[in-house]
mmCIF file of C-alpha atoms in Angstrom:
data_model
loop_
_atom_site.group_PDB
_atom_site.id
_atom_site.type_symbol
_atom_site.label_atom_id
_atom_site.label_comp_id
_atom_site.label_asym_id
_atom_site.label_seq_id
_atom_site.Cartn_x
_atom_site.Cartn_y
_atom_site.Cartn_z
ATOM 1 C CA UNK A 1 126.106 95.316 88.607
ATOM 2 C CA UNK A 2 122.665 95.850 90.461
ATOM 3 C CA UNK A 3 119.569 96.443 88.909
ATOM 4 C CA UNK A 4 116.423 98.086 90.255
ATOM 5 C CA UNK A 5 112.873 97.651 89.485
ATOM 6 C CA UNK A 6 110.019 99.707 91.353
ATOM 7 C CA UNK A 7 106.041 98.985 90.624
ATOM 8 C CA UNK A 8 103.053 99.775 92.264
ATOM 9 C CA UNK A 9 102.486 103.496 91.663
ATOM 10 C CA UNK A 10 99.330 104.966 90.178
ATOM 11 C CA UNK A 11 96.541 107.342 91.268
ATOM 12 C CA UNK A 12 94.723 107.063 94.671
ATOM 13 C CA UNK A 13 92.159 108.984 96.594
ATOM 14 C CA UNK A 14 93.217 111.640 99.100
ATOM 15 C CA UNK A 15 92.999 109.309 102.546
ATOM 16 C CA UNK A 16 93.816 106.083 100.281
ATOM 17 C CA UNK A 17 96.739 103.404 100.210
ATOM 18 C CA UNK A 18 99.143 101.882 97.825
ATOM 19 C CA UNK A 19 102.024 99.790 98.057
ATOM 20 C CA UNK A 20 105.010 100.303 96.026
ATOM 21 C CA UNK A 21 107.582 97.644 95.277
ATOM 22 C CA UNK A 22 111.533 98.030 94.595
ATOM 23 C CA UNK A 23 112.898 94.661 93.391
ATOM 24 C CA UNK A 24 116.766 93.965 92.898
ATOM 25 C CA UNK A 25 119.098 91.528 91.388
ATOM 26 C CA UNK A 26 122.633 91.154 90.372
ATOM 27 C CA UNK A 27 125.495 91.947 92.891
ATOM 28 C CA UNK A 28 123.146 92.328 95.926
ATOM 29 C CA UNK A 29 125.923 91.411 98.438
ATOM 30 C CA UNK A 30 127.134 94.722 97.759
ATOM 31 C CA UNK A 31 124.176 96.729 98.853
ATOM 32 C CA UNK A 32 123.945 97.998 102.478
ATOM 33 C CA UNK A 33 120.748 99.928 102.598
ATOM 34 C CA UNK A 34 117.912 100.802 100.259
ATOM 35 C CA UNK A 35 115.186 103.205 100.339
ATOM 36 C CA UNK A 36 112.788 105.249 98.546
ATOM 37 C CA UNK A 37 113.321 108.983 97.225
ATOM 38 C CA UNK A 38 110.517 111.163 95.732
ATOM 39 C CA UNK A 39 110.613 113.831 93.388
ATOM 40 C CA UNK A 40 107.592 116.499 93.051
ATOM 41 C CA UNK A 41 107.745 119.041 89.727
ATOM 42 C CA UNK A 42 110.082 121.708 90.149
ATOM 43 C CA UNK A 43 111.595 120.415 93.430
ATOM 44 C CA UNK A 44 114.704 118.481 94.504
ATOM 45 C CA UNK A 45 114.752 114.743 94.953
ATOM 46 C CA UNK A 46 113.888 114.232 98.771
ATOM 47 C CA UNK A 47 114.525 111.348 100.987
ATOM 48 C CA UNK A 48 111.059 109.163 101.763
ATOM 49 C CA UNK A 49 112.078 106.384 104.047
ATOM 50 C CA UNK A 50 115.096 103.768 104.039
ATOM 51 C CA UNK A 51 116.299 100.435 105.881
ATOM 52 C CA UNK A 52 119.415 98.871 106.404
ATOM 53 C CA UNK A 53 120.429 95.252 105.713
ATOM 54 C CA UNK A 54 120.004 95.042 109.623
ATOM 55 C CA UNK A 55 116.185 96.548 109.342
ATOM 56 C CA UNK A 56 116.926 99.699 110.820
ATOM 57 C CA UNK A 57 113.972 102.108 109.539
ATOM 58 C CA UNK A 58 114.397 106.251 108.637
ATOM 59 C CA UNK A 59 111.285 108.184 107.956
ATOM 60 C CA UNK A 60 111.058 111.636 106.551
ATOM 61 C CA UNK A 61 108.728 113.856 108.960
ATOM 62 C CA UNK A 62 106.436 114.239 106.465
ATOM 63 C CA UNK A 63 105.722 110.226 105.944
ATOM 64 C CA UNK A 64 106.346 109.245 109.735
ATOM 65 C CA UNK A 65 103.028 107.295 110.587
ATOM 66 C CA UNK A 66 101.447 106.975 107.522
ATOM 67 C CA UNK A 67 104.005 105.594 105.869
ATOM 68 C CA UNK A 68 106.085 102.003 106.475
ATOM 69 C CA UNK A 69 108.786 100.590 104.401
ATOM 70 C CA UNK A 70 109.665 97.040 104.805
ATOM 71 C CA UNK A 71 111.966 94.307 103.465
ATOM 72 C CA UNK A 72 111.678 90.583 102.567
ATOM 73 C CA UNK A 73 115.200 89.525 102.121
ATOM 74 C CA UNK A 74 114.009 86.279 100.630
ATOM 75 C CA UNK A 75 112.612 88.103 97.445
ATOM 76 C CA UNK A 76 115.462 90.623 97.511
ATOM 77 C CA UNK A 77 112.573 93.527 97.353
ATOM 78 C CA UNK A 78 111.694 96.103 99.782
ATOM 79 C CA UNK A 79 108.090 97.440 99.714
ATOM 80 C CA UNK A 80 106.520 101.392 100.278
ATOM 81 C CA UNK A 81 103.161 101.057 102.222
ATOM 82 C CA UNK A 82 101.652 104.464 101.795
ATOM 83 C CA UNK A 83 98.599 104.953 103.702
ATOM 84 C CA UNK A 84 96.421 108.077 104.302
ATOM 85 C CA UNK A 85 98.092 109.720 101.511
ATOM 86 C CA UNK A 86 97.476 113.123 100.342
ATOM 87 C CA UNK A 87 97.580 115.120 97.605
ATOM 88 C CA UNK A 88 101.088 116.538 98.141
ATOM 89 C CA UNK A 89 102.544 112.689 98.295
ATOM 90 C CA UNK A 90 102.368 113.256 94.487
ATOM 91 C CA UNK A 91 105.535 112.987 92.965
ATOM 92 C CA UNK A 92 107.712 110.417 91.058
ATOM 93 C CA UNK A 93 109.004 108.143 93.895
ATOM 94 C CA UNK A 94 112.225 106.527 93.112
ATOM 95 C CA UNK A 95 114.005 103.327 94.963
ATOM 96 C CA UNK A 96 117.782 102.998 95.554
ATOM 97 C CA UNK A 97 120.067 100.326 96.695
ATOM 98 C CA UNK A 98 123.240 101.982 98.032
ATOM 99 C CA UNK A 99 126.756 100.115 97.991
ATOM 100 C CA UNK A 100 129.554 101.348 99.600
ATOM 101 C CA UNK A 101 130.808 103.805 96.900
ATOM 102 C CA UNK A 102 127.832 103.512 94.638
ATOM 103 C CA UNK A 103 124.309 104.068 94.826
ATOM 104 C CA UNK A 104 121.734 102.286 91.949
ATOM 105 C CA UNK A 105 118.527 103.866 90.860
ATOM 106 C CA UNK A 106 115.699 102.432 89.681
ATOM 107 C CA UNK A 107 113.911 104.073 86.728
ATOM 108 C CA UNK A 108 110.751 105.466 89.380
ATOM 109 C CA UNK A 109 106.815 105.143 89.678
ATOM 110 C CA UNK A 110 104.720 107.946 89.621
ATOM 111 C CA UNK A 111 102.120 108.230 92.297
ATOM 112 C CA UNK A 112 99.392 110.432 92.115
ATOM 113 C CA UNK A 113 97.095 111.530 95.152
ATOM 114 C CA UNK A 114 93.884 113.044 94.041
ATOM 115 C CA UNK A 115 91.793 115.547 96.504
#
């Protein structure tokens, strides 16, 4: 079993910065990639950013250059640097550690951009 642990949200200025954190434990051999998913009220879950276990980096459109994720294998926790964010970055933002046949969730953060 894998558990999953973001932190970090809250409510920013439009143009400001936050960092969120996705922390795992358990079974982490089992986990190939892990990334960070967003949802916004009344819209689908969308894909943010995510790495690999090699440190290959995806970006959403939206998020490329203003956005960086990053790992630290040591502390088994990948981070979310958000910066220049705006108001439509609000929305719960959710980290996942995929396995081969099954992905974990983490319970999400809410971030709030203010204009």
């Amino acid at each position: 079993q894998v558990q999953v642990v973001e932190s970090g949200g809250g409510l920013v200025q439009a143009g400001g910065s936050l960092r969120l954190s996705c922390k795992v434990s358990g079974s982490i051999f089992r986990i190939n990639s892990m990334g960070w998913y967003r949802q916004a009220p009344g819209k689908q879950r969308e894909l943010v950013a995510d790495i690999t276990r090699g440190g290959i980096a995806n970006y959403a459109d939206s998020v490329k250059g203003r956005f960086t994720i990053s790992r630290d294998s040591a502390k088994n926790t990948v981070y979310l640097q958000m910066n220049s964010l705006k108001p439509e970055d609000t929305a719960a933002y959710y980290c996942d550690a995929a396995a081969a046949i099954v992905t974990y969730w983490g319970q999400g953060t809410q971030v709030t951009g203010s204009s």
